[in-house]
């Protein structure tokens, strides 16, 4: 293949733009904010089960507390009624009087027992509420941090996208200057060889694979016409001669 030496130099501009575009795309994919958002979202996700568990436990304990409250109220009401009857003087039979006093003593023990148990449940509920508050506080912090990282990500993306748009437009201009066959060859090699289709020969070294050229290769290059499109036998990439080639 043949191409004007100036056109060959433009191929190096195209390669530089493609390299810049690849780097921008890589930067876009690997922003530190993306890893941070991922990490925080995992934490929120992992904490979700803990929150549900603590909420369930808190509502169970609240229900249990309510149950004790109701029982205590019943016992109190019953005892108040007995006290009323005792105070009224309506009960005159000794046996009946004694039974009521017995029942009251038993109701008092029952109330005291219920109050002890209620207190235990309330202490447990308080501890669970503390855990829940801490979990919800942590979650709120993580969600706020996700939002902040999202703002940073969007700002970085906006900047990268502006550079991508600029470089893409410039690439189109350069690509339009190149003959179709040379461009197609470059694209094919670039796709197969990790994004590098052409390189400048610098100080006797292939710019594509960075290998030093052998003596006979250099001799062949010196003997080649300036418009001959050269390819490195080792890596297959297009080699472009410049004043820095050191041949
Ligand atoms: Zn090479």
GROMACS .gro file of C-alpha atoms in nm, residues 65 119 158 202 240:
model
    5
   65UNK     CA    1  -4.550  -0.417   7.674
  119UNK     CA    2  -4.005  -0.344   8.311
  158UNK     CA    3  -1.979   1.614   3.231
  202UNK     CA    4   1.155   0.651   1.714
  240UNK     CA    5   0.550   0.581   1.022
   0.00000   0.00000   0.00000
